[in-house]
PDB file of N, CA and C in Angstrom:
ATOM      1  N   MET A 178     -24.553 176.218  45.889  1.00  0.00           N
ATOM      2  CA  MET A 178     -25.830 176.711  46.317  1.00  0.00           C
ATOM      3  C   MET A 178     -26.519 175.609  47.101  1.00  0.00           C
ATOM      4  N   THR A 179     -27.173 176.008  48.156  1.00  0.00           N
ATOM      5  CA  THR A 179     -27.886 175.088  49.026  1.00  0.00           C
ATOM      6  C   THR A 179     -29.356 175.489  49.071  1.00  0.00           C
ATOM      7  N   ALA A 180     -30.237 174.522  48.923  1.00  0.00           N
ATOM      8  CA  ALA A 180     -31.679 174.756  49.015  1.00  0.00           C
ATOM      9  C   ALA A 180     -32.231 173.933  50.156  1.00  0.00           C
ATOM     10  N   THR A 181     -33.128 174.540  50.932  1.00  0.00           N
ATOM     11  CA  THR A 181     -33.782 173.814  52.004  1.00  0.00           C
ATOM     12  C   THR A 181     -35.291 173.879  51.809  1.00  0.00           C
ATOM     13  N   ASP A 182     -35.978 172.866  52.308  1.00  0.00           N
ATOM     14  CA  ASP A 182     -37.440 172.877  52.279  1.00  0.00           C
ATOM     15  C   ASP A 182     -37.941 171.943  53.358  1.00  0.00           C
ATOM     16  N   VAL A 183     -39.075 172.261  53.926  1.00  0.00           N
ATOM     17  CA  VAL A 183     -39.690 171.419  54.935  1.00  0.00           C
ATOM     18  C   VAL A 183     -40.396 170.228  54.278  1.00  0.00           C
ATOM     19  N   SER A 184     -40.647 170.321  52.995  1.00  0.00           N
ATOM     20  CA  SER A 184     -41.355 169.263  52.269  1.00  0.00           C
ATOM     21  C   SER A 184     -40.392 168.363  51.502  1.00  0.00           C
ATOM     22  N   GLU A 185     -40.395 167.076  51.857  1.00  0.00           N
ATOM     23  CA  GLU A 185     -39.557 166.110  51.126  1.00  0.00           C
ATOM     24  C   GLU A 185     -39.993 166.018  49.665  1.00  0.00           C
ATOM     25  N   ALA A 186     -41.307 166.116  49.411  1.00  0.00           N
ATOM     26  CA  ALA A 186     -41.819 166.043  48.037  1.00  0.00           C
ATOM     27  C   ALA A 186     -41.313 167.217  47.209  1.00  0.00           C
ATOM     28  N   ALA A 187     -41.276 168.399  47.801  1.00  0.00           N
ATOM     29  CA  ALA A 187     -40.774 169.571  47.088  1.00  0.00           C
ATOM     30  C   ALA A 187     -39.290 169.410  46.781  1.00  0.00           C
ATOM     31  N   LEU A 188     -38.529 168.863  47.725  1.00  0.00           N
ATOM     32  CA  LEU A 188     -37.101 168.635  47.492  1.00  0.00           C
ATOM     33  C   LEU A 188     -36.879 167.605  46.393  1.00  0.00           C
ATOM     34  N   ALA A 189     -37.692 166.560  46.364  1.00  0.00           N
ATOM     35  CA  ALA A 189     -37.558 165.535  45.320  1.00  0.00           C
ATOM     36  C   ALA A 189     -37.786 166.152  43.943  1.00  0.00           C
ATOM     37  N   LEU A 190     -38.805 166.980  43.829  1.00  0.00           N
ATOM     38  CA  LEU A 190     -39.082 167.647  42.555  1.00  0.00           C
ATOM     39  C   LEU A 190     -37.963 168.620  42.198  1.00  0.00           C
ATOM     40  N   ALA A 191     -37.437 169.320  43.190  1.00  0.00           N
ATOM     41  CA  ALA A 191     -36.333 170.259  42.943  1.00  0.00           C
ATOM     42  C   ALA A 191     -35.092 169.519  42.446  1.00  0.00           C
ATOM     43  N   ARG A 192     -34.827 168.337  42.990  1.00  0.00           N
ATOM     44  CA  ARG A 192     -33.680 167.543  42.526  1.00  0.00           C
ATOM     45  C   ARG A 192     -33.855 167.130  41.065  1.00  0.00           C
ATOM     46  N   VAL A 193     -35.053 166.693  40.713  1.00  0.00           N
ATOM     47  CA  VAL A 193     -35.346 166.324  39.321  1.00  0.00           C
ATOM     48  C   VAL A 193     -35.151 167.526  38.402  1.00  0.00           C
ATOM     49  N   ASN A 194     -35.677 168.662  38.816  1.00  0.00           N
ATOM     50  CA  ASN A 194     -35.539 169.877  38.005  1.00  0.00           C
ATOM     51  C   ASN A 194     -34.081 170.303  37.865  1.00  0.00           C
ATOM     52  N   ALA A 195     -33.312 170.197  38.944  1.00  0.00           N
ATOM     53  CA  ALA A 195     -31.895 170.572  38.895  1.00  0.00           C
ATOM     54  C   ALA A 195     -31.136 169.709  37.897  1.00  0.00           C
ATOM     55  N   LEU A 196     -31.407 168.413  37.900  1.00  0.00           N
ATOM     56  CA  LEU A 196     -30.746 167.525  36.948  1.00  0.00           C
ATOM     57  C   LEU A 196     -31.171 167.837  35.519  1.00  0.00           C
ATOM     58  N   ALA A 197     -32.455 168.108  35.320  1.00  0.00           N
ATOM     59  CA  ALA A 197     -32.963 168.429  33.988  1.00  0.00           C
ATOM     60  C   ALA A 197     -32.356 169.724  33.460  1.00  0.00           C
ATOM     61  N   LEU A 198     -32.039 170.641  34.368  1.00  0.00           N
ATOM     62  CA  LEU A 198     -31.450 171.926  33.975  1.00  0.00           C
ATOM     63  C   LEU A 198     -29.930 171.902  33.939  1.00  0.00           C
ATOM     64  N   GLY A 199     -29.349 170.744  34.235  1.00  0.00           N
ATOM     65  CA  GLY A 199     -27.894 170.623  34.188  1.00  0.00           C
ATOM     66  C   GLY A 199     -27.190 171.281  35.354  1.00  0.00           C
ATOM     67  N   THR A 200     -27.817 171.288  36.514  1.00  0.00           N
ATOM     68  CA  THR A 200     -27.208 171.886  37.706  1.00  0.00           C
ATOM     69  C   THR A 200     -27.155 170.874  38.857  1.00  0.00           C
ATOM     70  N   PRO A 201     -26.466 169.747  38.659  1.00  0.00           N
ATOM     71  CA  PRO A 201     -26.436 168.711  39.688  1.00  0.00           C
ATOM     72  C   PRO A 201     -25.618 169.097  40.916  1.00  0.00           C
ATOM     73  N   GLN A 202     -24.879 170.192  40.886  1.00  0.00           N
ATOM     74  CA  GLN A 202     -24.030 170.575  42.011  1.00  0.00           C
ATOM     75  C   GLN A 202     -24.815 171.230  43.147  1.00  0.00           C
ATOM     76  N   LEU A 203     -26.111 171.430  42.988  1.00  0.00           N
ATOM     77  CA  LEU A 203     -26.911 172.009  44.057  1.00  0.00           C
ATOM     78  C   LEU A 203     -27.035 171.029  45.213  1.00  0.00           C
ATOM     79  N   GLU A 204     -27.083 171.564  46.423  1.00  0.00           N
ATOM     80  CA  GLU A 204     -27.262 170.746  47.623  1.00  0.00           C
ATOM     81  C   GLU A 204     -28.687 170.963  48.127  1.00  0.00           C
ATOM     82  N   PHE A 205     -29.381 169.890  48.448  1.00  0.00           N
ATOM     83  CA  PHE A 205     -30.753 169.970  48.929  1.00  0.00           C
ATOM     84  C   PHE A 205     -30.820 169.390  50.333  1.00  0.00           C
ATOM     85  N   LEU A 206     -31.356 170.175  51.271  1.00  0.00           N
ATOM     86  CA  LEU A 206     -31.455 169.747  52.665  1.00  0.00           C
ATOM     87  C   LEU A 206     -32.897 169.850  53.143  1.00  0.00           C
ATOM     88  N   HIS A 207     -33.336 168.839  53.879  1.00  0.00           N
ATOM     89  CA  HIS A 207     -34.687 168.825  54.417  1.00  0.00           C
ATOM     90  C   HIS A 207     -34.708 169.486  55.787  1.00  0.00           C
ATOM     91  N   GLY A 208     -35.565 170.494  55.950  1.00  0.00           N
ATOM     92  CA  GLY A 208     -35.694 171.159  57.238  1.00  0.00           C
ATOM     93  C   GLY A 208     -36.342 172.511  57.104  1.00  0.00           C
ATOM     94  N   ARG A 209     -36.507 173.177  58.208  1.00  0.00           N
ATOM     95  CA  ARG A 209     -37.146 174.494  58.244  1.00  0.00           C
ATOM     96  C   ARG A 209     -36.110 175.615  58.121  1.00  0.00           C
ATOM     97  N   LEU A 210     -36.202 176.351  57.040  1.00  0.00           N
ATOM     98  CA  LEU A 210     -35.372 177.525  56.776  1.00  0.00           C
ATOM     99  C   LEU A 210     -33.911 177.280  57.148  1.00  0.00           C
ATOM    100  N   VAL A 211     -33.327 178.137  57.975  1.00  0.00           N
ATOM    101  CA  VAL A 211     -31.897 178.037  58.273  1.00  0.00           C
ATOM    102  C   VAL A 211     -31.575 177.052  59.385  1.00  0.00           C
ATOM    103  N   ARG A 212     -32.583 176.504  60.055  1.00  0.00           N
ATOM    104  CA  ARG A 212     -32.329 175.560  61.162  1.00  0.00           C
ATOM    105  C   ARG A 212     -31.566 174.328  60.694  1.00  0.00           C
ATOM    106  N   THR A 213     -31.715 173.980  59.445  1.00  0.00           N
ATOM    107  CA  THR A 213     -31.083 172.772  58.920  1.00  0.00           C
ATOM    108  C   THR A 213     -29.665 173.002  58.401  1.00  0.00           C
ATOM    109  N   LEU A 214     -29.197 174.223  58.454  1.00  0.00           N
ATOM    110  CA  LEU A 214     -27.898 174.562  57.868  1.00  0.00           C
ATOM    111  C   LEU A 214     -26.716 174.319  58.803  1.00  0.00           C
ATOM    112  N   GLY A 215     -26.968 174.009  60.042  1.00  0.00           N
ATOM    113  CA  GLY A 215     -25.892 173.646  60.957  1.00  0.00           C
ATOM    114  C   GLY A 215     -24.877 174.735  61.224  1.00  0.00           C
ATOM    115  N   GLY A 216     -25.289 175.975  61.227  1.00  0.00           N
ATOM    116  CA  GLY A 216     -24.387 177.071  61.563  1.00  0.00           C
ATOM    117  C   GLY A 216     -23.446 177.495  60.449  1.00  0.00           C
ATOM    118  N   ARG A 217     -23.632 176.964  59.239  1.00  0.00           N
ATOM    119  CA  ARG A 217     -22.775 177.378  58.130  1.00  0.00           C
ATOM    120  C   ARG A 217     -22.976 178.861  57.810  1.00  0.00           C
ATOM    121  N   ILE A 218     -21.976 179.454  57.231  1.00  0.00           N
ATOM    122  CA  ILE A 218     -21.992 180.870  56.861  1.00  0.00           C
ATOM    123  C   ILE A 218     -22.280 180.989  55.357  1.00  0.00           C
ATOM    124  N   PHE A 219     -23.157 181.918  54.995  1.00  0.00           N
ATOM    125  CA  PHE A 219     -23.501 182.167  53.596  1.00  0.00           C
ATOM    126  C   PHE A 219     -23.354 183.646  53.289  1.00  0.00           C
ATOM    127  N   ASP A 220     -23.040 183.958  52.055  1.00  0.00           N
ATOM    128  CA  ASP A 220     -22.974 185.352  51.618  1.00  0.00           C
ATOM    129  C   ASP A 220     -24.357 185.932  51.384  1.00  0.00           C
ATOM    130  N   LEU A 221     -25.306 185.077  50.999  1.00  0.00           N
ATOM    131  CA  LEU A 221     -26.654 185.538  50.684  1.00  0.00           C
ATOM    132  C   LEU A 221     -27.653 184.430  50.992  1.00  0.00           C
ATOM    133  N   ILE A 222     -28.746 184.802  51.622  1.00  0.00           N
ATOM    134  CA  ILE A 222     -29.837 183.860  51.871  1.00  0.00           C
ATOM    135  C   ILE A 222     -31.107 184.463  51.303  1.00  0.00           C
ATOM    136  N   VAL A 223     -31.804 183.685  50.490  1.00  0.00           N
ATOM    137  CA  VAL A 223     -33.059 184.110  49.891  1.00  0.00           C
ATOM    138  C   VAL A 223     -34.139 183.180  50.407  1.00  0.00           C
ATOM    139  N   SER A 224     -35.289 183.740  50.765  1.00  0.00           N
ATOM    140  CA  SER A 224     -36.351 182.926  51.345  1.00  0.00           C
ATOM    141  C   SER A 224     -37.707 183.297  50.759  1.00  0.00           C
ATOM    142  N   ASN A 225     -38.562 182.313  50.650  1.00  0.00           N
ATOM    143  CA  ASN A 225     -39.951 182.529  50.259  1.00  0.00           C
ATOM    144  C   ASN A 225     -40.820 181.791  51.277  1.00  0.00           C
ATOM    145  N   PRO A 226     -40.930 182.353  52.488  1.00  0.00           N
ATOM    146  CA  PRO A 226     -41.659 181.649  53.545  1.00  0.00           C
ATOM    147  C   PRO A 226     -43.175 181.693  53.335  1.00  0.00           C
ATOM    148  N   ALA A 227     -43.871 180.842  54.061  1.00  0.00           N
ATOM    149  CA  ALA A 227     -45.332 180.868  54.052  1.00  0.00           C
ATOM    150  C   ALA A 227     -45.800 182.244  54.519  1.00  0.00           C
ATOM    151  N   TYR A 228     -46.849 182.787  53.916  1.00  0.00           N
ATOM    152  CA  TYR A 228     -47.216 184.172  54.187  1.00  0.00           C
ATOM    153  C   TYR A 228     -48.712 184.453  54.175  1.00  0.00           C
ATOM    154  N   VAL A 229     -49.564 183.441  54.107  1.00  0.00           N
ATOM    155  CA  VAL A 229     -51.007 183.648  54.049  1.00  0.00           C
ATOM    156  C   VAL A 229     -51.627 183.116  55.345  1.00  0.00           C
ATOM    157  N   ALA A 230     -52.515 183.897  55.958  1.00  0.00           N
ATOM    158  CA  ALA A 230     -53.199 183.429  57.165  1.00  0.00           C
ATOM    159  C   ALA A 230     -54.037 182.203  56.824  1.00  0.00           C
ATOM    160  N   GLU A 231     -54.084 181.219  57.733  1.00  0.00           N
ATOM    161  CA  GLU A 231     -54.751 179.952  57.442  1.00  0.00           C
ATOM    162  C   GLU A 231     -56.247 180.086  57.196  1.00  0.00           C
ATOM    163  N   ASP A 232     -56.857 181.186  57.637  1.00  0.00           N
ATOM    164  CA  ASP A 232     -58.290 181.373  57.411  1.00  0.00           C
ATOM    165  C   ASP A 232     -58.585 182.296  56.220  1.00  0.00           C
ATOM    166  N   ASP A 233     -57.580 182.622  55.435  1.00  0.00           N
ATOM    167  CA  ASP A 233     -57.775 183.488  54.273  1.00  0.00           C
ATOM    168  C   ASP A 233     -58.583 182.733  53.214  1.00  0.00           C
ATOM    169  N   PRO A 234     -59.714 183.279  52.755  1.00  0.00           N
ATOM    170  CA  PRO A 234     -60.540 182.589  51.762  1.00  0.00           C
ATOM    171  C   PRO A 234     -59.836 182.375  50.420  1.00  0.00           C
ATOM    172  N   LEU A 235     -58.793 183.118  50.150  1.00  0.00           N
ATOM    173  CA  LEU A 235     -58.057 182.941  48.889  1.00  0.00           C
ATOM    174  C   LEU A 235     -57.377 181.570  48.808  1.00  0.00           C
ATOM    175  N   LEU A 236     -57.132 180.941  49.966  1.00  0.00           N
ATOM    176  CA  LEU A 236     -56.523 179.614  49.962  1.00  0.00           C
ATOM    177  C   LEU A 236     -57.427 178.566  49.305  1.00  0.00           C
ATOM    178  N   LEU A 237     -58.707 178.862  49.227  1.00  0.00           N
ATOM    179  CA  LEU A 237     -59.670 177.925  48.652  1.00  0.00           C
ATOM    180  C   LEU A 237     -59.859 178.121  47.148  1.00  0.00           C
ATOM    181  N   GLN A 238     -59.231 179.158  46.597  1.00  0.00           N
ATOM    182  CA  GLN A 238     -59.403 179.476  45.177  1.00  0.00           C
ATOM    183  C   GLN A 238     -58.118 179.209  44.406  1.00  0.00           C
ATOM    184  N   PRO A 239     -58.250 178.805  43.130  1.00  0.00           N
ATOM    185  CA  PRO A 239     -57.053 178.658  42.286  1.00  0.00           C
ATOM    186  C   PRO A 239     -56.368 180.009  42.148  1.00  0.00           C
ATOM    187  N   PRO A 240     -55.076 180.072  42.049  1.00  0.00           N
ATOM    188  CA  PRO A 240     -54.134 178.964  41.987  1.00  0.00           C
ATOM    189  C   PRO A 240     -53.688 178.467  43.362  1.00  0.00           C
ATOM    190  N   LEU A 241     -54.041 179.207  44.433  1.00  0.00           N
ATOM    191  CA  LEU A 241     -53.574 178.799  45.761  1.00  0.00           C
ATOM    192  C   LEU A 241     -54.162 177.468  46.208  1.00  0.00           C
ATOM    193  N   SER A 242     -55.340 177.124  45.747  1.00  0.00           N
ATOM    194  CA  SER A 242     -55.964 175.868  46.161  1.00  0.00           C
ATOM    195  C   SER A 242     -55.201 174.648  45.654  1.00  0.00           C
ATOM    196  N   PHE A 243     -54.312 174.843  44.684  1.00  0.00           N
ATOM    197  CA  PHE A 243     -53.528 173.738  44.138  1.00  0.00           C
ATOM    198  C   PHE A 243     -52.206 173.527  44.874  1.00  0.00           C
ATOM    199  N   GLU A 244     -51.834 174.480  45.708  1.00  0.00           N
ATOM    200  CA  GLU A 244     -50.549 174.422  46.411  1.00  0.00           C
ATOM    201  C   GLU A 244     -50.680 173.678  47.739  1.00  0.00           C
ATOM    202  N   PRO A 245     -49.617 173.010  48.182  1.00  0.00           N
ATOM    203  CA  PRO A 245     -49.665 172.390  49.516  1.00  0.00           C
ATOM    204  C   PRO A 245     -49.864 173.475  50.576  1.00  0.00           C
ATOM    205  N   ARG A 246     -50.742 173.252  51.503  1.00  0.00           N
ATOM    206  CA  ARG A 246     -51.073 174.242  52.531  1.00  0.00           C
ATOM    207  C   ARG A 246     -49.830 174.679  53.308  1.00  0.00           C
ATOM    208  N   ILE A 247     -48.924 173.767  53.578  1.00  0.00           N
ATOM    209  CA  ILE A 247     -47.711 174.084  54.346  1.00  0.00           C
ATOM    210  C   ILE A 247     -46.824 175.102  53.622  1.00  0.00           C
ATOM    211  N   ALA A 248     -46.938 175.171  52.305  1.00  0.00           N
ATOM    212  CA  ALA A 248     -46.135 176.121  51.534  1.00  0.00           C
ATOM    213  C   ALA A 248     -46.689 177.535  51.607  1.00  0.00           C
ATOM    214  N   LEU A 249     -47.931 177.667  52.032  1.00  0.00           N
ATOM    215  CA  LEU A 249     -48.596 178.966  51.982  1.00  0.00           C
ATOM    216  C   LEU A 249     -48.876 179.605  53.333  1.00  0.00           C
ATOM    217  N   THR A 250     -49.096 178.804  54.355  1.00  0.00           N
ATOM    218  CA  THR A 250     -49.510 179.405  55.621  1.00  0.00           C
ATOM    219  C   THR A 250     -48.736 178.849  56.822  1.00  0.00           C
ATOM    220  N   PRO A 251     -48.291 179.746  57.692  1.00  0.00           N
ATOM    221  CA  PRO A 251     -47.642 179.313  58.925  1.00  0.00           C
ATOM    222  C   PRO A 251     -48.658 179.082  60.046  1.00  0.00           C
ATOM    223  N   GLY A 252     -49.929 179.386  59.772  1.00  0.00           N
ATOM    224  CA  GLY A 252     -50.981 179.248  60.782  1.00  0.00           C
ATOM    225  C   GLY A 252     -51.847 180.495  60.803  1.00  0.00           C
ATOM    226  N   VAL A 253     -52.456 180.757  61.925  1.00  0.00           N
ATOM    227  CA  VAL A 253     -53.390 181.870  62.037  1.00  0.00           C
ATOM    228  C   VAL A 253     -52.711 183.203  61.743  1.00  0.00           C
ATOM    229  N   ASP A 254     -51.528 183.400  62.265  1.00  0.00           N
ATOM    230  CA  ASP A 254     -50.788 184.651  62.079  1.00  0.00           C
ATOM    231  C   ASP A 254     -49.861 184.519  60.882  1.00  0.00           C
ATOM    232  N   ALA A 255     -50.224 185.179  59.778  1.00  0.00           N
ATOM    233  CA  ALA A 255     -49.429 185.080  58.556  1.00  0.00           C
ATOM    234  C   ALA A 255     -48.035 185.666  58.704  1.00  0.00           C
ATOM    235  N   LEU A 256     -47.822 186.461  59.726  1.00  0.00           N
ATOM    236  CA  LEU A 256     -46.506 187.077  59.934  1.00  0.00           C
ATOM    237  C   LEU A 256     -45.642 186.266  60.899  1.00  0.00           C
ATOM    238  N   ALA A 257     -46.163 185.129  61.339  1.00  0.00           N
ATOM    239  CA  ALA A 257     -45.398 184.299  62.281  1.00  0.00           C
ATOM    240  C   ALA A 257     -44.150 183.789  61.616  1.00  0.00           C
TER     241      ALA A 257
END
């Protein structure tokens, strides 16, 4: 299994969690979605992309206010 993330901090935490859960065979790559995969072929890809418009007032309220902004919004157009 391969995991990608644009956030190095998120990948570092994911590596710690993988070791704690006894799954050291996971591969972690830094980059945006599939761009970092180098053309490899996968049977299944699962994604949880940013999906909230940057001006959404919910971003200022818990629990979203505790999350890194880059994890929640791609910018003005939430469907970008």
